[in-house]
Amino acid sequence: MKLSETQKKFVEDLLGKMTLEEKVGQLNQDSPSIVGGFDVPFEELIEMLTDGRISQEEFGKIMATAERDFHEDDIRAGMVGSVMGNDPVKANELQKIAVEETRLGIPLLMGFDVIHGLRSVFPIAIAEAGTFDDDLMERTAQMAAKESRAYGINWNFAPMLDVARDSRWGRVSEGPGEDPFLASKFARAKIKGLQNNNDSVDSYVAACTKHYVAYSACEAGRDYNTTSMSTSQLYNVYLPTFKAAMEEGACSAMASFNDLNGVPCTVNSYTLRDILKGEFGLEGFVVSDANGIRECVTHGIAEDDVDAGIMALNAGLDMDMGTRIFYNHIAQAVKDGKVSMETLDDAVRRILSVKVWLGLFENPYVPQEAIEAYKANLPKEHIALCEEAAEKSIVLLKNEDKLLPLNKTDKFTLVGELADRPDEVVGAWSLAWEKDDCVSIKAGLENANANFEYYPVCGPEGEINAEELKLAIESDSDIVVAVVGEYTSMSGEASSKADITLPGHQQEMLKKLVAAGKKVVAVLMNGRPLALGWEAEKLPAILEGWHLGIQMGTAITKVLFGEVNPSGKLSSTFSSVNGQEPMYYNHPNTGRPGSKSKFTSKYLDAPIEPCFPFGYGLSYTTFEYSDLKLTENKDEIIASFTLKNTGNVAGTEVAQLYMQDVTASLVRPVRELKNYERVQLNPGESKQLTLSLRKCDMGFYNNDAKYVCEDGLFRIYVGGNSKDTMEEEIRIKF
Ligand code: BGC
């Protein structure tokens, strides 16, 4: 986000005209209140949803018709800076009040969670990151931005940039996996896609990077839980994505709910002022997460709302999401000298700058054509991009005796309730999808005229239907495609789990099918890496499908029949059993690396190896790596090697380069991803490839938050995942 001198002057002039109250108004992000349209109080409705008295679908229906109060009088009085919502007609109405009926005519920021597409739902982020395809990640963000504008949204609460190492945490689904390097590439691509497509005013939005910071490091994987860590860990693991996003000019950030080393991120001036705004140079603003300011009272760091509001604004938090604490108390706090006018002006200036950058003063409204564009069917190119992203995100985890791809004419049995749930393909944080756009796996197979019988048998919840299981076992085909995994509601916010094996009776269903002599192909639909020890050992084929978005069924069908050769890789390590979590490949070296001998870092009752490592994913062909050589120039190390397609179909491989700093002043990870490239190869074809490693990327942050590059021995690994690699050593003097 860069403003011209004229734009900066415009902001200053406007600021100069504002009253104290109008300034405070800009810091207020308002959500419409739900005021009726149903028979019980709203709180009870939420409880009914939580305890299962009403389903998610019933809740959605009630909400869709609920009466809302958009606080129009507050907007008219200039007391609202931003509104949450995704209705373009309502957005235009509210914007008209802000622009035409307020004293200064300042437009509203319209914020909404557009995490992996809006109506065009793309794969969840953990899946999309596994494409290792930066260009794709940028294009899906671009499309999401364009659709957002048409829905009246000009500020996306995305990208979610929490590097996550513990799969018990439900929000792993929303972010780009466990690796800071890959996640930072994802961050750059998303900011470019959301913000830089400014060929027309309707095609870009302001990004909001979240959740700042270290939210994913919550103890025991339990959402909202406490986090504590060293400075070096904060800088090396949790900050790089945000740094990368700021370098790309991200407009805003959302402070996370958690405390970090005892200070909630909402009121943490070290992370907000010193690092984000100071060191990383955020020019836009920081918003709290929903209710975040009030939660500082619950955290026990602020005595009351007033105290919490003052602490937050002074710490560098500029906008209040949802509590109205700034609205109610900041004007008085300025009059009492508890917040300086300079601090308030800085926050307002940042918010106004984003509005100016977005062009809202010139173009505040959603044009009618844009609203019309999505009323009917989704445009073809949107569906095509959803399909491309879904296809590239699928990861082939196991394929014994080349069971896959299936022969299209051969009969098979399809089981699993999830196979016939178009509403479950979208994944967590999909808020504007339409059922008619969604292709379930069963529908995808039907569209391709596949030859199968379907028995749901069992889903992530509920019992096994014995009659259906019997029919599935008795069916004359010996191949069973079992769609198993998690409901959308089992990952995402407030969806941490202590048990991350296949939920419900699904594994029992698989065991019965295997015992009956069926060759079971598991197709997984899930929002987190699952602990797959049993499945990996006993099933002949496993396809990781995640929640792939609206074209899930089409993409899975094409992969099952070999029309698309899978090329996705895991952006997160998969454990074998629950107790291995948190499990991630780039862990620090111990003094006693786990081995067969007794006194080493391991479990008595579980393997030390992951079930599937980071970067892992098979293909219908095979790839061979050879001839690794390292050369060095002034700025880089170049790894050259040969990659050959040794199978008999064309395929795409993600070649990966890892590094280990063998001896350093701090214990370093056993491996760290440093570069990658997607390479397409025909059968028998081999290519000479190079992957470079910039010397400036070979350092690390120490506990004084200083980035240091230390001379010494480095090990370089190249291969198709983080475990199976070739290696060479090189001594470097920086
Ligand atoms: C979530 C955020 C989200 C916000 C607004 C919060 O509960 O943590 O990720 O952007 O709600 O919907």
XYZ file of C-alpha atoms and ligand atoms in Angstrom:
746
model
C 0.000 0.000 0.000
C 1.626 3.196 -1.161
C -0.074 6.581 -1.158
C 0.935 9.419 -3.455
C 1.827 12.797 -1.943
C -1.568 14.132 -3.054
C -3.338 11.255 -1.347
C -1.311 11.791 1.832
C -2.250 15.464 1.792
C -5.901 14.541 1.321
C -5.720 12.358 4.444
C -4.049 15.117 6.483
C -6.578 17.731 5.362
C -9.444 15.442 6.269
C -7.924 14.629 9.641
C -7.612 18.343 10.298
C -11.354 18.806 9.808
C -12.478 15.997 12.112
C -13.946 16.409 15.574
C -12.772 14.204 18.418
C -15.962 12.129 18.119
C -15.600 11.712 14.358
C -12.053 10.493 14.845
C -13.202 7.932 17.402
C -15.975 6.876 15.018
C -13.406 5.779 12.452
C -11.987 3.295 14.980
C -15.302 1.537 15.356
C -15.962 -1.633 13.396
C -19.603 -2.351 13.711
C -21.497 -5.580 13.271
C -25.233 -5.496 12.739
C -27.132 -6.600 15.844
C -29.480 -9.499 15.404
C -32.716 -8.225 16.823
C -35.324 -10.812 16.055
C -37.050 -12.936 13.492
C -36.909 -16.043 15.679
C -38.617 -17.131 18.882
C -35.780 -17.419 21.431
C -33.058 -14.977 22.538
C -29.977 -14.994 20.262
C -27.742 -16.414 23.030
C -30.065 -19.388 23.424
C -30.031 -19.928 19.706
C -26.232 -20.217 19.839
C -26.542 -22.684 22.718
C -29.065 -24.707 20.726
C -26.588 -24.883 17.874
C -23.764 -25.859 20.222
C -25.666 -28.609 22.029
C -27.127 -29.986 18.822
C -30.785 -29.038 19.307
C -30.623 -27.370 15.896
C -28.334 -28.253 13.009
C -25.882 -25.931 11.298
C -28.226 -25.875 8.322
C -31.263 -24.920 10.422
C -29.201 -22.245 12.147
C -28.104 -20.916 8.741
C -31.713 -20.710 7.579
C -32.780 -18.834 10.701
C -29.866 -16.432 10.348
C -30.607 -15.799 6.696
C -34.028 -14.429 7.597
C -33.104 -12.842 10.943
C -33.900 -9.185 11.429
C -30.797 -7.059 11.761
C -30.150 -3.571 13.029
C -27.321 -1.938 11.079
C -27.102 1.013 13.453
C -27.799 3.468 10.672
C -28.111 6.410 13.049
C -24.576 5.777 14.292
C -23.309 5.688 10.715
C -25.167 8.945 10.044
C -23.544 10.520 13.095
C -20.093 9.582 11.753
C -19.529 7.064 14.550
C -18.789 4.028 12.372
C -15.620 3.429 10.366
C -16.356 -0.052 9.132
C -19.220 -2.526 8.893
C -19.159 -6.285 8.594
C -21.229 -7.930 5.884
C -21.485 -9.399 2.405
C -24.718 -8.053 0.977
C -23.981 -5.624 -1.879
C -27.407 -3.993 -1.804
C -27.181 -3.347 1.918
C -23.547 -2.269 1.473
C -24.634 0.386 -1.035
C -27.411 1.599 1.276
C -25.047 1.966 4.230
C -22.311 3.484 2.106
C -24.797 6.049 0.807
C -25.557 7.099 4.384
C -21.843 7.402 5.155
C -21.010 9.283 1.963
C -24.063 11.493 1.597
C -25.446 12.002 5.070
C -22.411 12.401 7.329
C -20.709 15.716 7.856
C -17.460 14.711 6.130
C -18.717 11.991 3.776
C -16.089 9.413 4.748
C -16.905 6.023 3.146
C -17.056 2.774 5.113
C -14.727 -0.169 5.016
C -16.865 -3.241 4.443
C -15.089 -6.181 6.064
C -15.764 -9.882 5.712
C -14.062 -13.266 6.047
C -13.164 -14.391 2.554
C -10.647 -17.038 3.484
C -10.611 -19.402 0.521
C -12.912 -17.825 -1.995
C -16.368 -16.365 -1.675
C -19.068 -17.894 -3.902
C -16.292 -19.587 -5.853
C -14.995 -21.682 -2.967
C -11.421 -22.855 -3.493
C -9.630 -25.535 -1.463
C -8.979 -24.691 2.182
C -5.630 -22.962 2.632
C -3.776 -25.938 4.106
C -4.654 -27.821 0.904
C -3.903 -25.009 -1.526
C -0.485 -24.388 0.044
C 0.286 -28.019 -0.825
C 0.142 -27.189 -4.522
C 3.460 -25.349 -4.097
C 2.096 -23.258 -6.962
C 2.580 -19.561 -6.152
C 0.952 -18.453 -9.370
C -2.218 -20.438 -8.616
C -2.336 -19.042 -5.078
C -2.205 -15.542 -6.520
C -4.886 -16.212 -9.133
C -7.367 -17.638 -6.605
C -6.823 -14.572 -4.412
C -7.401 -12.318 -7.403
C -10.690 -14.004 -8.153
C -11.709 -13.849 -4.497
C -10.987 -10.114 -4.518
C -13.100 -9.549 -7.589
C -16.032 -11.495 -6.200
C -15.659 -9.727 -2.854
C -16.069 -6.339 -4.491
C -19.205 -7.540 -6.227
C -20.593 -8.627 -2.863
C -19.909 -5.199 -1.394
C -16.774 -6.262 0.486
C -13.675 -4.077 0.158
C -11.659 -5.413 3.076
C -10.991 -9.171 3.386
C -10.090 -10.700 6.730
C -7.473 -12.749 4.898
C -4.952 -14.175 4.339
C -4.749 -16.243 7.476
C -0.997 -16.628 8.004
C -0.665 -18.717 11.150
C 2.088 -21.284 10.711
C 0.639 -24.258 12.563
C 2.453 -27.255 13.978
C -0.244 -28.883 16.050
C -3.040 -30.591 14.151
C -5.268 -30.701 17.193
C -5.826 -26.981 16.627
C -8.952 -26.680 14.481
C -7.729 -23.612 12.637
C -4.893 -25.469 10.878
C -7.408 -25.727 8.029
C -7.426 -21.955 7.470
C -3.689 -21.453 7.163
C -0.839 -22.454 4.869
C 0.606 -25.312 6.912
C 3.636 -25.787 9.124
C 6.531 -24.360 7.170
C 7.532 -20.680 7.442
C 9.150 -20.606 3.973
C 6.192 -22.088 2.074
C 3.752 -20.101 4.198
C 5.636 -16.884 3.418
C 5.420 -17.610 -0.307
C 1.705 -18.177 0.210
C 1.517 -14.843 2.065
C 3.188 -12.953 -0.774
C 1.009 -14.577 -3.425
C -2.170 -13.815 -1.498
C -1.306 -10.169 -0.861
C -0.420 -9.706 -4.532
C -3.637 -11.394 -5.646
C -5.893 -9.512 -3.254
C -4.318 -6.085 -3.410
C -2.267 -5.605 -6.540
C -4.778 -6.330 -9.224
C -5.586 -2.677 -9.582
C -6.329 -2.540 -13.276
C -9.884 -1.650 -12.293
C -11.267 -0.283 -9.042
C -13.584 -3.223 -8.681
C -10.922 -5.874 -8.683
C -8.860 -5.343 -5.573
C -9.472 -5.260 -1.851
C -7.506 -4.413 1.269
C -6.031 -7.537 2.825
C -6.048 -8.174 6.564
C -3.268 -10.535 7.604
C -4.168 -12.552 10.647
C -3.972 -13.642 13.392
C -1.102 -11.552 14.635
C 0.712 -13.325 16.265
C 1.614 -16.860 17.365
C -2.081 -17.735 17.768
C -1.379 -21.201 16.341
C 1.151 -21.952 19.067
C -1.676 -22.292 21.597
C -0.760 -24.812 24.267
C -2.077 -28.333 23.636
C -3.618 -27.205 20.371
C -6.585 -25.773 22.249
C -8.021 -22.716 20.545
C -7.564 -19.351 22.329
C -5.100 -20.939 24.776
C -1.955 -19.294 26.099
C 1.313 -19.171 24.106
C 4.851 -18.674 25.255
C 8.097 -18.865 23.357
C 11.581 -17.475 22.935
C 12.274 -14.423 20.796
C 14.161 -16.568 18.299
C 11.217 -18.922 17.864
C 8.815 -16.031 17.448
C 11.024 -14.481 14.780
C 12.013 -17.660 12.970
C 8.667 -19.454 12.921
C 5.673 -17.209 13.586
C 6.691 -13.775 12.272
C 8.108 -14.543 8.782
C 4.678 -14.789 7.090
C 3.668 -11.398 8.460
C 7.009 -9.877 7.512
C 6.589 -11.189 3.965
C 3.041 -9.824 3.775
C 4.174 -6.414 4.982
C 6.952 -6.387 2.370
C 4.227 -6.903 -0.236
C 2.356 -3.916 1.185
C -0.446 -5.583 3.131
C -2.962 -2.954 4.259
C -3.892 -4.270 7.672
C -3.493 -6.935 10.325
C -5.752 -8.505 12.925
C -4.447 -8.916 16.462
C -4.933 -12.435 17.746
C -6.882 -13.554 20.812
C -3.980 -15.282 22.583
C -1.565 -13.896 25.096
C 2.078 -14.145 24.100
C 4.462 -14.572 26.999
C 1.779 -13.134 29.252
C 0.646 -10.136 27.194
C -2.519 -10.508 25.091
C -1.735 -9.662 21.462
C -4.577 -7.117 21.514
C -2.649 -4.927 23.950
C 0.892 -5.965 23.069
C 2.877 -2.880 22.131
C 6.024 -4.948 21.530
C 4.425 -6.990 18.756
C 2.138 -4.233 17.435
C 4.154 -1.040 17.666
C 7.738 -2.216 17.794
C 7.635 -5.128 15.374
C 4.640 -4.775 13.046
C 4.496 -1.023 12.628
C 8.116 -0.247 13.456
C 10.321 -3.003 12.115
C 7.985 -4.404 9.414
C 6.628 -0.986 8.435
C 2.857 -1.572 8.335
C 1.433 1.649 6.922
C -2.188 0.612 7.308
C -3.891 -0.319 10.549
C -4.482 -3.082 13.075
C -7.956 -4.328 13.970
C -8.751 -6.423 17.026
C -10.235 -9.855 16.583
C -13.932 -10.105 17.448
C -14.494 -9.028 21.046
C -10.716 -9.066 21.568
C -10.518 -5.833 23.544
C -13.152 -6.920 26.061
C -11.409 -10.284 26.460
C -8.436 -8.454 27.953
C -10.629 -8.002 31.027
C -11.296 -11.748 31.103
C -7.583 -12.401 30.565
C -7.104 -10.398 33.744
C -4.790 -7.810 32.206
C -7.295 -4.926 32.255
C -9.636 -4.016 35.064
C -12.621 -3.028 32.947
C -13.667 -2.020 29.423
C -12.269 1.498 29.817
C -8.925 0.192 30.947
C -8.842 -2.390 28.135
C -9.697 0.205 25.478
C -6.990 2.593 26.633
C -4.394 -0.180 26.817
C -5.280 -1.411 23.324
C -5.153 1.949 21.566
C -1.949 2.925 23.322
C -0.405 -0.410 22.375
C -1.042 0.235 18.679
C -4.407 -1.413 18.056
C -6.301 0.961 15.775
C -9.762 -0.487 15.244
C -12.146 -2.236 17.597
C -14.015 -5.192 16.139
C -17.371 -5.598 17.677
C -17.223 -4.339 21.289
C -17.875 -0.594 20.926
C -15.351 0.004 23.693
C -13.478 2.595 21.634
C -16.806 4.150 20.625
C -17.948 4.389 24.240
C -14.770 5.345 26.040
C -11.968 6.750 23.914
C -13.225 10.327 23.550
C -13.317 10.643 27.330
C -9.921 8.944 27.631
C -8.451 11.587 25.296
C -10.079 14.360 27.329
C -8.619 12.795 30.504
C -5.164 12.634 28.934
C -5.030 8.818 29.063
C -4.697 8.574 25.314
C -2.866 11.336 23.475
C -4.384 13.098 20.474
C -1.251 12.056 18.607
C -2.016 8.373 19.257
C -5.622 8.808 18.187
C -4.607 10.732 15.047
C -2.114 8.025 14.131
C -4.834 5.363 14.275
C -7.316 7.467 12.280
C -4.671 8.400 9.698
C -3.915 4.722 9.098
C -7.579 3.838 8.609
C -8.238 6.798 6.318
C -5.126 5.921 4.300
C -6.531 2.470 3.531
C -9.849 4.002 2.458
C -8.014 6.414 0.178
C -5.805 3.657 -1.235
C -8.909 1.607 -2.003
C -10.340 4.490 -4.016
C -13.479 4.535 -1.854
C -13.772 8.304 -1.873
C -14.140 8.235 -5.682
C -15.926 4.874 -6.019
C -17.802 3.999 -2.865
C -20.564 1.886 -4.433
C -20.865 -1.585 -5.915
C -21.897 -1.114 -9.549
C -25.205 -2.734 -10.500
C -23.506 -4.884 -13.222
C -21.209 -6.395 -10.607
C -24.161 -7.277 -8.388
C -25.956 -8.841 -11.349
C -22.874 -10.824 -12.397
C -23.250 -13.353 -9.596
C -27.009 -13.573 -9.394
C -27.248 -16.338 -11.956
C -24.734 -19.099 -12.565
C -21.085 -18.744 -11.712
C -19.007 -17.685 -14.728
C -17.205 -20.569 -16.452
C -13.736 -19.241 -15.699
C -14.553 -19.204 -11.973
C -15.609 -22.843 -12.058
C -12.498 -23.719 -14.067
C -10.198 -22.089 -11.518
C -11.987 -23.852 -8.642
C -11.399 -27.129 -10.474
C -7.739 -26.415 -11.253
C -7.037 -25.507 -7.631
C -8.873 -28.593 -6.376
C -7.043 -30.929 -8.767
C -3.627 -29.546 -7.862
C -4.349 -29.783 -4.115
C -5.088 -33.527 -4.069
C -2.312 -35.581 -2.478
C -1.830 -39.266 -3.259
C -0.629 -40.748 0.032
C -0.500 -44.425 -0.809
C -1.014 -46.504 -3.938
C -0.063 -50.135 -3.440
C 0.201 -52.277 -6.569
C -0.928 -49.306 -8.645
C -4.517 -49.780 -7.521
C -5.167 -46.257 -8.734
C -6.099 -44.951 -11.216
C -9.262 -46.987 -11.561
C -10.364 -48.229 -14.914
C -13.406 -46.169 -15.840
C -15.498 -49.116 -16.971
C -14.750 -51.321 -13.957
C -17.490 -51.478 -11.369
C -16.782 -50.355 -7.824
C -18.689 -49.672 -4.628
C -18.822 -46.191 -3.148
C -19.332 -45.846 0.605
C -19.250 -43.052 3.156
C -21.914 -40.511 3.987
C -19.512 -37.687 3.051
C -19.506 -38.843 -0.588
C -23.029 -37.522 -1.017
C -22.717 -34.272 0.928
C -22.308 -31.339 -1.490
C -22.593 -29.034 1.529
C -19.484 -30.583 3.087
C -17.042 -29.979 0.228
C -16.580 -26.304 1.074
C -14.685 -26.517 4.362
C -14.394 -24.114 7.270
C -14.975 -20.382 6.764
C -17.027 -20.642 3.614
C -19.747 -18.098 4.071
C -21.281 -17.378 0.674
C -21.385 -20.723 -1.106
C -24.452 -21.966 -2.900
C -25.454 -25.577 -2.763
C -26.166 -25.760 -6.484
C -22.536 -24.811 -7.224
C -21.155 -27.663 -5.114
C -20.188 -30.970 -6.711
C -20.115 -33.840 -4.220
C -17.878 -36.824 -4.940
C -20.900 -38.946 -5.775
C -22.157 -36.271 -8.185
C -18.690 -35.996 -9.755
C -18.648 -39.746 -10.375
C -22.186 -39.677 -11.787
C -21.302 -36.790 -14.110
C -18.463 -38.949 -15.449
C -20.796 -41.917 -15.952
C -18.789 -44.036 -13.533
C -19.968 -47.580 -12.920
C -20.714 -47.795 -9.193
C -23.225 -48.636 -6.475
C -23.513 -46.311 -3.480
C -24.191 -47.159 0.143
C -23.586 -44.364 2.695
C -22.976 -46.866 5.571
C -21.447 -44.345 7.957
C -20.315 -40.731 8.354
C -18.074 -38.802 10.755
C -20.849 -39.015 13.343
C -23.488 -41.628 14.063
C -23.620 -45.392 13.858
C -22.804 -47.811 11.078
C -25.857 -48.743 9.045
C -25.554 -52.529 9.215
C -27.878 -53.167 6.297
C -25.938 -50.815 4.002
C -22.639 -52.280 5.123
C -23.937 -55.765 4.307
C -24.975 -54.619 0.840
C -21.589 -52.966 0.276
C -19.826 -56.182 1.293
C -22.089 -58.352 -0.832
C -21.762 -56.180 -3.932
C -19.968 -57.968 -6.762
C -17.121 -55.433 -7.081
C -14.007 -55.993 -4.985
C -12.929 -52.344 -5.076
C -14.487 -49.995 -2.557
C -13.972 -46.240 -2.701
C -14.585 -45.038 0.853
C -15.077 -41.316 1.352
C -14.224 -40.687 4.986
C -13.058 -37.793 7.115
C -14.438 -34.800 8.927
C -17.428 -32.527 8.618
C -16.618 -28.910 7.859
C -17.654 -28.032 11.417
C -14.925 -30.299 12.839
C -12.169 -27.848 11.872
C -11.943 -24.068 11.860
C -12.430 -21.766 14.825
C -13.258 -23.284 18.211
C -12.880 -26.780 16.746
C -9.808 -28.146 18.464
C -9.755 -31.893 18.980
C -7.854 -34.131 21.369
C -8.421 -37.112 19.083
C -7.424 -36.528 15.474
C -7.963 -40.045 14.173
C -10.885 -40.640 11.802
C -13.931 -39.571 13.810
C -16.924 -41.749 14.694
C -17.201 -45.280 13.402
C -15.548 -44.679 10.042
C -12.419 -46.662 10.839
C -14.576 -49.529 12.073
C -16.412 -49.451 8.724
C -13.072 -49.569 6.891
C -11.906 -52.486 9.047
C -15.050 -54.466 8.198
C -14.606 -53.827 4.489
C -10.948 -54.842 4.616
C -11.843 -57.963 6.616
C -14.382 -58.852 3.920
C -11.547 -58.880 1.396
C -12.331 -55.584 -0.317
C -9.584 -53.427 -1.799
C -10.361 -50.149 -0.100
C -9.381 -46.797 -1.605
C -9.840 -44.165 1.090
C -10.659 -40.688 -0.174
C -10.213 -38.290 2.706
C -12.275 -35.150 3.221
C -10.844 -33.311 6.178
C -9.773 -29.947 7.563
C -6.680 -31.030 9.483
C -3.903 -33.597 9.134
C -5.386 -36.743 10.647
C -3.473 -39.394 12.594
C -3.566 -42.148 9.993
C -1.386 -44.900 11.443
C -3.901 -47.708 10.955
C -5.129 -46.541 7.533
C -1.582 -46.111 6.208
C -0.717 -49.647 7.222
C -3.867 -51.497 6.223
C -5.400 -49.756 3.237
C -3.906 -50.205 -0.222
C -4.664 -46.675 -1.460
C -5.269 -43.306 0.172
C -6.084 -40.031 -1.552
C -5.979 -36.879 0.565
C -8.819 -34.681 -0.691
C -9.104 -32.128 2.140
C -12.091 -29.831 1.751
C -11.453 -28.902 -1.847
C -14.238 -26.410 -2.495
C -17.112 -26.434 -4.931
C -15.393 -28.535 -7.602
C -14.272 -31.249 -5.196
C -16.323 -34.001 -6.828
C -15.080 -33.220 -10.328
C -11.449 -33.060 -9.242
C -11.529 -36.272 -7.189
C -13.254 -38.111 -10.045
C -10.592 -37.022 -12.543
C -7.834 -38.165 -10.214
C -9.540 -41.490 -9.436
C -9.739 -42.249 -13.165
C -6.276 -40.925 -14.026
C -7.461 -38.044 -16.188
C -5.494 -35.901 -13.792
C -2.249 -37.159 -12.313
C -2.023 -36.029 -8.661
C 0.748 -33.544 -7.928
C -0.142 -32.110 -4.507
C 2.196 -32.406 -1.535
C 1.563 -32.159 2.174
C 1.958 -28.685 3.650
C 1.876 -30.328 7.085
C 3.236 -33.470 8.655
C 0.749 -36.269 9.384
C 1.113 -38.161 12.664
C 0.440 -41.856 13.114
C -1.203 -41.494 16.506
C -2.636 -38.592 18.490
C 0.094 -38.443 21.103
C 2.770 -37.505 18.560
C 1.305 -34.001 18.215
C 2.649 -31.391 17.843
C 4.547 -33.003 15.004
C 6.486 -31.033 12.382
C 9.464 -31.789 10.223
C 11.597 -28.739 10.975
C 12.034 -29.417 14.672
C 15.227 -28.426 16.489
C 17.941 -31.000 16.836
C 18.069 -32.751 20.193
C 21.174 -34.056 21.918
C 19.639 -37.508 21.714
C 17.809 -37.890 18.414
C 15.277 -40.717 18.612
C 16.649 -44.115 17.664
C 16.348 -47.772 18.641
C 18.407 -47.296 21.765
C 16.628 -46.633 25.015
C 17.759 -43.220 26.226
C 16.817 -41.210 23.153
C 14.046 -38.763 22.332
C 11.124 -41.011 21.493
C 7.986 -42.744 22.752
C 7.767 -46.238 24.190
C 4.416 -46.788 22.539
C 4.500 -44.840 19.271
C 6.895 -44.370 16.385
C 9.181 -41.358 16.205
C 8.629 -41.063 12.481
C 5.591 -39.277 11.106
C 2.971 -41.217 9.211
C 3.535 -38.968 6.194
C 6.201 -36.250 6.193
C 5.933 -32.620 5.137
C 6.308 -32.185 1.386
C 5.167 -35.748 0.699
C 2.880 -36.794 -2.149
C 2.961 -39.554 -4.750
C 2.073 -39.513 -8.427
C 0.819 -42.107 -10.921
C 4.335 -42.001 -12.264
C 7.641 -42.213 -10.406
C 10.468 -39.693 -10.239
C 14.143 -40.309 -9.738
C 16.557 -37.716 -8.376
C 20.292 -38.002 -9.041
C 23.616 -36.181 -9.469
C 23.313 -33.532 -6.802
C 26.095 -30.962 -7.112
C 26.589 -27.725 -5.233
C 28.281 -24.626 -6.541
C 28.681 -21.296 -4.883
C 28.781 -17.728 -6.130
C 28.890 -14.449 -4.280
C 25.221 -14.410 -3.307
C 23.924 -17.935 -3.713
C 24.450 -21.645 -3.464
C 23.196 -23.436 -6.541
C 22.086 -27.041 -6.264
C 22.038 -28.734 -9.654
C 20.567 -32.191 -10.113
C 18.782 -34.462 -12.536
C 15.117 -35.295 -12.243
C 13.727 -38.120 -14.329
C 10.198 -39.366 -14.890
C 10.785 -43.114 -14.651
C 7.161 -44.175 -15.100
C 4.932 -44.364 -18.113
C 2.635 -41.368 -17.724
C 3.349 -37.640 -17.697
C 3.445 -36.083 -14.256
C 4.336 -33.033 -12.225
C 6.793 -33.213 -9.361
C 7.541 -30.586 -6.735
C 11.323 -30.637 -6.349
C 12.277 -29.350 -2.907
C 15.494 -27.969 -1.453
C 16.152 -28.134 2.271
C 19.041 -26.837 4.348
C 20.547 -27.650 7.711
C 22.846 -25.265 9.528
C 24.991 -28.004 11.073
C 26.643 -25.964 13.822
C 25.386 -22.615 15.001
C 25.181 -20.461 18.108
C 21.591 -21.635 18.641
C 20.226 -25.139 18.092
C 18.810 -25.123 14.569
C 16.127 -27.233 12.864
C 17.106 -30.618 11.463
C 15.946 -29.361 8.049
C 14.370 -26.206 6.667
C 12.702 -25.777 3.295
C 14.480 -23.086 1.282
C 13.263 -23.436 -2.284
C 11.013 -25.503 -4.551
C 9.877 -25.801 -8.122
C 6.995 -27.570 -9.860
C 8.378 -29.533 -12.783
C 6.381 -31.253 -15.513
C 7.962 -34.318 -17.131
C 6.834 -36.696 -19.859
C 7.380 -40.459 -19.472
C 11.093 -41.217 -19.643
C 12.022 -37.541 -19.799
C 14.760 -36.185 -17.585
C 15.727 -32.592 -16.897
C 18.787 -30.900 -15.502
C 17.458 -28.617 -12.821
C 18.833 -26.031 -10.481
C 17.435 -24.742 -7.228
C 19.181 -21.791 -5.693
C 19.590 -20.858 -2.071
C 20.276 -17.215 -1.403
C 23.005 -16.771 1.175
C 20.955 -14.071 2.862
C 18.296 -16.735 3.523
C 20.745 -19.025 5.334
C 20.733 -17.166 8.618
C 18.350 -17.081 11.552
C 17.104 -14.751 14.248
C 18.801 -15.056 17.603
C 17.268 -14.247 20.972
C 18.123 -10.572 20.594
C 15.882 -10.506 17.507
C 18.983 -10.028 15.336
C 19.216 -11.841 12.020
C 22.611 -13.523 11.870
C 24.376 -15.503 9.165
C 27.035 -17.645 10.770
C 29.991 -19.171 8.905
C 30.272 -22.923 8.983
C 29.064 -26.209 7.611
C 25.693 -26.522 5.885
C 23.954 -29.634 4.636
C 21.821 -29.265 1.532
C 19.089 -31.793 0.753
C 17.149 -32.157 -2.488
C 14.209 -34.470 -3.056
C 10.480 -34.949 -3.469
C 9.643 -34.539 0.222
C 11.298 -33.516 3.489
C 12.494 -37.042 4.281
C 13.632 -38.845 1.137
C 16.438 -36.716 -0.181
C 19.956 -36.638 -1.620
C 22.452 -34.571 0.319
C 25.718 -32.678 -0.014
C 27.697 -30.584 2.410
C 29.188 -27.164 1.881
C 31.237 -24.851 4.084
C 30.199 -21.202 3.838
C 31.906 -17.982 4.809
C 29.468 -15.065 4.687
C -12.119 -14.955 13.991
C -11.485 -14.148 12.888
C -12.550 -13.529 12.017
C -13.484 -12.716 12.874
C -14.558 -12.005 12.067
C -13.213 -14.196 14.708
O -13.926 -15.021 15.563
O -11.126 -15.350 14.901
O -10.632 -14.968 12.134
O -11.948 -12.748 11.008
O -14.108 -13.581 13.801
O -15.467 -12.865 11.539
